[in-house]
Coordinates of C-alpha atoms and ligand atoms in Angstrom, one line a residue:
X1040 CA 72.5 3.3 3.8
X1041 CA 68.8 3.1 3.1
X1042 CA 67.3 3.8 -0.4
X1043 CA 65.6 7.0 1.0
X1044 CA 68.9 8.6 1.9
X1045 CA 70.0 8.3 -1.7
X1046 CA 66.9 10.0 -3.2
X1047 CA 67.0 13.8 -2.9
X1048 CA 63.9 15.4 -1.3
X1049 CA 61.5 16.7 -3.9
X1050 CA 60.2 20.2 -3.7
X1051 CA 56.7 20.8 -2.3
X1052 CA 53.9 21.6 -4.8
X1053 CA 53.1 25.1 -3.6
X1054 CA 50.0 25.6 -5.8
X1055 CA 46.4 24.8 -4.9
X1056 CA 46.0 22.3 -7.7
X1057 CA 47.4 21.4 -11.1
X1058 CA 45.9 24.4 -12.8
X1059 CA 49.2 26.1 -11.9
X1060 CA 52.5 24.3 -12.5
X1061 CA 55.7 25.3 -10.8
X1062 CA 58.6 26.1 -13.2
X1063 CA 60.8 23.8 -11.1
X1064 CA 58.9 20.8 -12.6
X1065 CA 60.8 21.6 -15.8
X1066 CA 64.1 22.9 -14.4
X1067 CA 65.1 20.4 -11.7
X1068 CA 67.8 17.8 -12.4
X1069 CA 66.6 15.7 -9.4
X1070 CA 63.0 15.7 -10.7
X1071 CA 64.2 14.6 -14.1
X1072 CA 66.2 11.7 -12.6
X1073 CA 63.1 10.5 -10.7
X1074 CA 60.9 10.9 -13.7
X1075 CA 63.2 8.5 -15.6
X1076 CA 62.9 5.9 -12.7
X1077 CA 59.2 6.3 -11.9
X1078 CA 57.8 7.0 -15.4
X1079 CA 60.1 5.6 -18.1
X1080 CA 61.6 2.6 -16.3
X1081 CA 58.8 1.5 -14.0
X1082 CA 55.0 0.9 -14.4
X1083 CA 54.7 2.3 -18.0
X1084 CA 55.0 0.9 -21.5
X1085 CA 57.3 3.0 -23.7
X1086 CA 57.2 3.2 -27.5
X1087 CA 60.1 1.6 -29.3
X1088 CA 59.0 1.3 -32.9
X1089 CA 56.9 -0.3 -35.7
X1090 CA 57.1 -3.9 -36.7
X1091 CA 57.4 -2.7 -40.3
X1092 CA 60.8 -1.3 -39.4
X1093 CA 62.2 -4.9 -38.8
X1094 CA 60.3 -7.2 -41.2
X1095 CA 62.9 -10.0 -41.5
X1096 CA 64.8 -12.3 -39.1
X1097 CA 67.8 -10.4 -37.6
X1098 CA 66.5 -7.0 -38.6
X1099 CA 67.1 -4.5 -35.8
X1100 CA 66.6 -0.9 -34.8
X1101 CA 68.5 0.9 -32.1
X1102 CA 66.4 3.2 -30.0
X1103 CA 65.8 4.2 -26.4
X1104 CA 63.5 3.7 -23.5
X1105 CA 63.8 6.9 -21.5
X1106 CA 67.6 7.6 -21.6
X1107 CA 68.6 3.9 -21.8
X1108 CA 69.8 2.6 -25.2
X1109 CA 67.9 -0.5 -26.3
X1110 CA 67.6 -2.7 -29.5
X1111 CA 64.4 -3.9 -31.0
X1112 CA 65.1 -7.1 -33.0
X1113 CA 63.2 -9.7 -35.0
X1114 CA 64.0 -13.3 -34.1
X1115 CA 63.9 -16.5 -36.2
X1116 CA 60.4 -17.3 -34.9
X1117 CA 59.0 -14.0 -36.0
X1118 CA 59.0 -12.7 -32.5
X1119 CA 60.2 -9.3 -31.5
X1120 CA 62.6 -8.9 -28.6
X1121 CA 63.9 -5.7 -27.0
X1122 CA 67.2 -5.9 -25.2
X1123 CA 69.4 -3.3 -23.5
X1124 CA 72.4 -2.1 -25.5
X1125 CA 74.9 -2.8 -22.7
X1126 CA 77.3 -5.7 -22.9
X1127 CA 77.2 -8.2 -20.0
X1128 CA 81.0 -8.1 -19.8
X1129 CA 82.3 -4.6 -19.5
X1130 CA 79.1 -2.7 -20.0
X1131 CA 79.8 -1.2 -23.4
X1132 CA 77.0 0.1 -25.6
X1133 CA 78.1 -2.3 -28.3
X1134 CA 75.5 -1.5 -31.0
X1135 CA 76.4 1.6 -32.9
X1136 CA 74.3 1.3 -36.1
X1137 CA 70.8 2.8 -36.1
X1138 CA 69.3 0.0 -38.3
X1139 CA 70.8 -3.2 -39.6
X1140 CA 70.5 -7.0 -40.0
X1141 CA 72.6 -9.4 -37.9
X1142 CA 72.8 -13.2 -37.2
X1143 CA 73.8 -12.4 -33.6
X1144 CA 75.0 -9.4 -31.6
X1145 CA 78.8 -9.1 -31.1
X1146 CA 80.4 -6.6 -28.8
X1147 CA 83.5 -5.4 -30.6
X1148 CA 85.5 -4.9 -27.4
X1149 CA 86.0 -8.6 -26.5
X1150 CA 83.8 -10.3 -29.1
X1151 CA 81.2 -11.5 -26.6
X1152 CA 78.3 -12.9 -28.7
X1153 CA 74.5 -12.8 -28.0
X1154 CA 71.7 -14.4 -29.9
X1155 CA 68.6 -12.5 -31.1
X1156 CA 67.0 -12.9 -27.7
X1157 CA 69.9 -11.5 -25.9
X1158 CA 71.2 -14.8 -24.5
X1159 CA 75.0 -14.9 -24.1
X1160 CA 76.2 -17.7 -26.4
X1161 CA 79.9 -17.1 -26.9
X1162 CA 82.8 -15.9 -24.7
X1163 CA 86.3 -16.0 -26.4
X1164 CA 88.9 -17.9 -24.4
X1165 CA 86.3 -18.9 -21.9
X1166 CA 88.3 -22.1 -21.2
X1167 CA 91.7 -20.3 -21.4
X1168 CA 94.6 -21.3 -23.6
X1169 CA 96.7 -24.5 -23.7
X1170 CA 100.3 -23.8 -23.0
X1171 CA 103.1 -26.1 -22.0
X1172 CA 100.5 -29.0 -21.8
X1173 CA 98.4 -27.1 -19.3
X1174 CA 95.2 -24.9 -19.5
X1175 CA 95.9 -21.4 -18.4
X1176 CA 93.6 -18.5 -17.8
X1177 CA 90.0 -18.3 -18.9
X1178 CA 86.8 -17.7 -17.0
X1179 CA 86.2 -19.4 -13.6
X1180 CA 84.8 -22.9 -13.7
X1181 CA 81.5 -21.8 -12.2
X1182 CA 81.0 -19.1 -14.9
X1183 CA 77.4 -19.4 -16.1
X1184 CA 76.6 -17.7 -19.4
X1185 CA 72.9 -17.8 -18.5
X1186 CA 73.6 -15.1 -15.8
X1187 CA 75.3 -12.7 -18.2
X1188 CA 72.9 -12.2 -21.1
X1189 CA 71.6 -8.8 -22.1
X1190 CA 68.8 -7.3 -20.1
X1191 CA 65.6 -8.4 -21.8
X1192 CA 62.6 -6.0 -21.6
X1193 CA 58.9 -6.9 -21.6
X1194 CA 57.5 -6.5 -25.1
X1195 CA 53.9 -5.6 -26.1
X1196 CA 52.8 -5.6 -29.8
X1197 CA 49.5 -4.3 -31.1
X1198 CA 48.4 -3.4 -34.6
X1199 CA 52.0 -3.3 -35.8
X1200 CA 53.3 -1.0 -33.0
X1201 CA 55.9 -2.2 -30.4
X1202 CA 56.2 -1.1 -26.8
X1203 CA 58.7 -2.2 -24.2
X1204 CA 59.1 -2.0 -20.4
X1205 CA 62.0 -2.6 -18.0
X1206 CA 59.4 -3.4 -15.4
X1207 CA 58.7 -7.1 -15.1
X1208 CA 55.5 -6.3 -13.2
X1209 CA 54.1 -3.8 -15.6
X1210 CA 50.3 -4.2 -16.2
X1211 CA 49.1 -5.6 -19.6
X1212 CA 49.4 -3.1 -22.4
X1213 CA 45.6 -3.0 -23.0
X1214 CA 45.1 -2.1 -19.3
X1215 CA 47.9 0.5 -19.5
X1216 CA 46.3 2.3 -22.5
X1217 CA 42.8 1.8 -21.2
X1218 CA 39.5 1.3 -23.1
X1219 CA 39.0 5.0 -23.9
X1220 CA 42.3 5.4 -25.7
X1221 CA 42.4 1.9 -27.1
X1222 CA 39.5 2.7 -29.5
X1223 CA 41.5 5.5 -31.0
X1224 CA 44.7 3.4 -31.1
X1225 CA 42.9 0.6 -32.9
X1226 CA 41.3 3.1 -35.4
X1227 CA 44.8 4.0 -36.6
X1228 CA 46.4 0.6 -36.2
X1229 CA 43.5 -1.5 -37.4
X1230 CA 45.5 -4.6 -38.5
X1231 CA 46.5 -3.3 -41.9
X1232 CA 50.2 -3.8 -42.5
X1233 CA 52.1 -0.6 -42.1
X1234 CA 54.7 0.8 -44.5
X1235 CA 57.4 3.2 -43.2
X1236 CA 57.7 6.3 -45.4
X1237 CA 60.6 8.1 -43.6
X1238 CA 61.9 9.7 -40.5
X1239 CA 62.5 13.2 -39.1
X1240 CA 64.9 13.7 -36.2
X1241 CA 65.2 16.9 -34.2
X1242 CA 66.7 17.9 -30.8
X1243 CA 64.5 20.4 -29.0
X1244 CA 66.2 22.3 -26.1
X1245 CA 63.3 22.0 -23.7
X1246 CA 61.9 19.7 -21.1
X1247 CA 60.3 16.5 -22.5
X1248 CA 57.0 17.2 -20.7
X1249 CA 56.4 20.3 -22.8
X1250 CA 56.0 18.1 -25.9
X1251 CA 53.4 16.0 -24.1
X1252 CA 51.7 19.3 -23.1
X1253 CA 51.9 20.7 -26.6
X1254 CA 49.7 17.8 -27.8
X1255 CA 47.3 18.2 -24.8
X1256 CA 46.9 21.9 -25.6
X1257 CA 44.1 22.6 -28.1
X1258 CA 44.3 26.3 -27.2
X1259 CA 47.4 27.1 -29.3
X1260 CA 46.9 25.6 -32.8
X1261 CA 44.5 28.2 -34.1
X1262 CA 46.6 31.0 -32.6
X1263 CA 50.2 29.9 -33.0
X1264 CA 50.0 28.0 -36.3
X1265 CA 49.0 30.6 -38.8
X1266 CA 49.6 28.1 -41.6
X1267 CA 46.8 25.9 -40.2
X1268 CA 44.4 28.8 -40.1
X1269 CA 45.3 30.5 -43.3
X1270 CA 44.7 27.3 -45.3
X1271 CA 41.6 26.3 -43.6
X1272 CA 42.8 23.2 -41.7
X1273 CA 41.8 24.7 -38.4
X1274 CA 38.5 26.5 -38.3
X1275 CA 36.2 27.8 -35.7
X1276 CA 33.5 25.5 -37.0
X1277 CA 35.6 22.4 -36.4
X1278 CA 33.9 20.0 -34.0
X1279 CA 36.2 18.9 -31.2
X1280 CA 36.5 16.6 -28.3
X1281 CA 39.1 16.1 -25.6
X1282 CA 39.3 12.7 -24.0
X1283 CA 41.5 11.0 -21.3
X1284 CA 42.0 7.6 -19.9
X1285 CA 40.9 7.1 -16.3
X1286 CA 44.3 8.0 -14.9
X1287 CA 44.3 11.3 -17.0
X1288 CA 47.8 10.4 -18.2
X1289 CA 46.9 9.6 -21.9
X1290 CA 44.7 11.8 -24.0
X1291 CA 43.2 12.3 -27.4
X1292 CA 42.3 15.6 -29.1
X1293 CA 39.7 14.7 -31.7
X1294 CA 38.6 17.1 -34.3
X1295 CA 36.3 17.0 -37.3
X1296 CA 36.6 19.6 -39.9
X1297 CA 33.5 21.7 -40.4
X1298 CA 32.1 20.9 -43.8
X1299 CA 31.1 24.6 -44.5
X1300 CA 28.5 23.4 -46.9
X1301 CA 31.0 21.4 -49.0
X1302 CA 30.5 17.8 -50.1
X1303 CA 31.7 15.2 -47.7
X1304 CA 33.5 12.7 -49.9
X1305 CA 36.5 14.9 -50.7
X1306 CA 37.3 17.6 -48.3
X1307 CA 38.5 20.1 -50.9
X1308 CA 40.2 22.3 -48.4
X1309 CA 40.6 25.7 -49.8
X1310 CA 42.3 28.7 -48.3
X1311 CA 40.6 30.4 -45.5
X1312 CA 42.0 33.6 -46.9
X1313 CA 40.8 33.3 -50.4
X1314 CA 43.4 35.6 -51.7
X1315 CA 46.2 33.4 -50.4
X1316 CA 47.0 30.3 -52.4
X1317 CA 49.9 27.8 -52.2
X1318 CA 52.2 27.6 -55.2
X1319 CA 52.1 23.9 -54.8
X1320 CA 48.5 22.8 -54.1
X1321 CA 49.6 19.2 -53.4
X1322 CA 50.2 20.0 -49.7
X1323 CA 46.5 20.4 -49.3
X1324 CA 45.4 17.5 -51.5
X1325 CA 43.3 15.9 -48.8
X1326 CA 41.2 12.8 -49.4
X1327 CA 38.8 11.4 -46.9
X1328 CA 39.6 7.8 -45.8
X1329 CA 37.0 5.3 -44.7
X1330 CA 38.9 4.4 -41.5
X1331 CA 38.7 7.9 -40.1
X1332 CA 35.2 7.1 -39.2
X1333 CA 34.3 10.8 -38.7
X1334 CA 37.2 12.7 -37.2
X1335 CA 39.6 14.4 -39.7
X1336 CA 42.4 14.6 -37.0
X1337 CA 43.1 12.7 -33.9
X1338 CA 46.2 13.5 -31.9
X1339 CA 47.0 11.1 -29.1
X1340 CA 49.5 11.3 -26.3
X1341 CA 50.5 8.0 -24.8
X1342 CA 52.2 9.0 -21.6
X1343 CA 55.2 9.3 -21.3
X1344 CA 56.9 8.4 -24.5
X1345 CA 54.9 8.8 -27.7
X1346 CA 52.5 10.9 -29.7
X1347 CA 50.3 9.2 -32.3
X1348 CA 49.4 11.6 -35.1
X1349 CA 46.6 11.5 -37.7
X1350 CA 46.2 14.9 -39.3
X1351 CA 44.1 14.4 -42.4
X1352 CA 46.2 12.0 -44.6
X1353 CA 49.5 12.4 -42.7
X1354 CA 50.1 9.6 -40.1
X1355 CA 53.1 9.3 -37.9
X1356 CA 54.5 8.3 -34.5
X1357 CA 56.5 10.9 -32.6
X1358 CA 58.9 9.4 -30.1
X1359 CA 60.0 11.5 -27.1
X1360 CA 63.6 10.7 -26.1
X1361 CA 64.7 12.8 -23.2
X1362 CA 68.3 13.7 -22.6
X1363 CA 68.6 15.7 -19.4
X1364 CA 66.0 17.9 -17.9
X1365 CA 66.3 20.6 -20.6
X1366 CA 66.4 18.7 -23.8
X1367 CA 64.9 15.8 -25.8
X1368 CA 65.2 14.2 -29.2
X1369 CA 62.0 14.0 -31.1
X1370 CA 61.9 11.2 -33.7
X1371 CA 59.1 11.2 -36.2
X1372 CA 58.3 8.0 -38.1
X1373 CA 56.0 8.8 -41.1
X1374 CA 54.1 5.8 -42.3
X1375 CA 51.3 4.6 -44.5
X1376 CA 49.6 1.3 -45.1
X1377 CA 50.7 -1.4 -47.4
X1378 CA 47.4 -1.3 -49.4
X1379 CA 47.7 2.4 -50.1
X1380 CA 47.6 3.4 -53.7
X1381 CA 50.7 5.1 -55.1
X1382 CA 48.7 8.3 -55.2
X1383 CA 47.8 8.0 -51.5
X1384 CA 51.5 7.4 -50.6
X1385 CA 52.4 10.5 -52.5
X1386 CA 49.7 12.4 -50.7
X1387 CA 50.9 11.2 -47.3
X1388 CA 54.5 12.2 -48.2
X1389 CA 53.4 15.7 -49.3
X1390 CA 51.4 16.3 -46.2
X1391 CA 54.3 15.2 -44.1
X1392 CA 55.8 18.6 -45.1
X1393 CA 53.5 20.2 -42.5
X1394 CA 55.3 18.2 -39.8
X1395 CA 58.9 17.5 -38.6
X1396 CA 61.5 20.0 -37.5
X1397 CA 61.0 22.3 -40.5
X1398 CA 57.3 21.5 -41.0
X1399 CA 55.0 24.4 -42.0
X1400 CA 53.1 23.8 -38.8
X1401 CA 55.5 21.9 -36.4
X1402 CA 58.4 24.2 -36.7
X1403 CA 56.4 26.6 -34.5
X1404 CA 56.1 24.0 -31.7
X1405 CA 59.8 23.3 -31.5
X1406 CA 60.4 27.0 -31.1
X1407 CA 57.8 27.8 -28.4
X1408 CA 59.1 24.8 -26.4
X1409 CA 62.6 26.1 -26.5
X1410 CA 61.5 29.6 -25.5
X1411 CA 59.3 28.3 -22.7
X1412 CA 62.3 26.4 -21.2
X1413 CA 64.2 29.7 -21.4
X1414 CA 61.5 31.4 -19.4
X1415 CA 61.5 28.7 -16.8
X1416 CA 65.2 28.7 -16.3
X1417 CA 65.4 32.4 -15.7
X1418 CA 62.6 32.4 -13.1
X1419 CA 62.5 28.9 -11.5
X1420 CA 60.4 30.2 -8.5
X1421 CA 57.4 31.1 -10.7
X1422 CA 54.6 28.9 -12.2
X1423 CA 52.6 28.5 -15.4
X1424 CA 48.9 28.8 -15.7
X1425 CA 46.6 26.1 -17.1
X1426 CA 43.2 27.4 -16.0
X1427 CA 41.5 27.6 -19.3
X1428 CA 38.1 25.9 -19.1
X1429 CA 38.2 26.0 -15.3
X1430 CA 40.2 24.1 -12.7
X1431 CA 38.4 20.8 -13.1
X1432 CA 39.7 17.7 -14.9
X1433 CA 37.1 16.3 -17.3
X1434 CA 36.5 15.3 -20.9
X1435 CA 35.1 18.1 -23.0
X1436 CA 33.2 18.6 -26.3
X1437 CA 35.1 21.7 -27.1
X1438 CA 38.7 22.9 -27.6
X1439 CA 38.8 25.9 -25.3
X1440 CA 40.3 24.1 -22.3
X1441 CA 43.6 23.1 -20.7
X1442 CA 41.9 20.1 -18.9
X1443 CA 44.3 17.6 -20.5
X1444 CA 47.4 19.4 -19.0
X1445 CA 45.8 19.6 -15.6
X1446 CA 45.0 15.9 -15.8
X1447 CA 48.5 14.9 -16.8
X1448 CA 50.0 16.8 -13.8
X1449 CA 47.4 15.3 -11.4
X1450 CA 48.7 11.9 -12.5
X1451 CA 52.3 13.1 -12.5
X1452 CA 52.1 14.3 -8.9
X1453 CA 50.6 11.0 -7.8
X1454 CA 53.3 8.8 -9.4
X1455 CA 56.2 11.2 -8.5
X1456 CA 54.9 11.6 -4.9
X1457 CA 55.1 15.4 -5.2
Ligands
FE2_2761 FE1 51.2 22.9 -32.2

């Protein structure tokens, strides 16, 4: 049977362009399976973590690429390997801990043992047992451990961030991200050592693409996130830009807070509604940092797996981990820099309260994604609108556009063959 016969036919894109997106793009199980193959397992680099999460030899973190469980591990040479969490013997997901330190990986089922690069190094009873003066059982004579190691992924490291790919032919990471986005990536990961401050985990009952779209949608923050508006973090006089890579898959929303006549060194952000004040003013204790180099917020989407967030002093990675067409886990890693002062670390931690599953701002996004998915499921023959700012796909110097969403779906259609 040919490969084609195994792949279900995809629906036809029955809209003139990507300014209208069929609901089935979010509700079809077949589409989701193909997205995993064509976007997460082939041709793309997926985020797996920060080097700072595994500083010492043998330190590991269990995570995922798409829906496949993988382990990111530091080896004795200081290298970082990413191996699939599936034993070469009976296929068990042998690693159960989220983080840890090991000398080697051992599958508990039959104690098969792998080094930190995933090479098989030990098979109990490989040469059988001696019984009545004869060797009995064991693996066949031609058993070659080299053929039964863990699947080793391609690994790319830049600025302390680690990406992996199952695709041996994936383009170099720098080409994947492209020069336009690389500048913003390097702004945030400029060589300073990172320091992990903590995690948030949440499961959002919606299609994973909705999270990408949320961070390609500058239309909603000033309307949905009343907290942003009330306390002056989102204002009409913010200067904004929307930029994409040449494939329109990755994007950055760049905004610079209007000074409103105030001094530039410290952006003493006060309440937009002067009558409303926070009981704890530390959440808005913003200090301008030299590396910002202008923008006070840059939100990047690196398609398909990660969002890189700088919102004033809060910096984090947000890892999208799909599980089925209608759900994904969203894992936030809040970090700072090793040379931060204790006051800056405290400031970053306080501002992290705006984000995560119960964040003053981000709680809203989890809910609207859930409710969007509910709308799609009840009316799968319908479509969404993304016509704000016209139907073209182009970088803009304002925020009143859905151009980044149109761009992402243009790329999505091309790769998916829809
Ligand atoms: Fe939002």
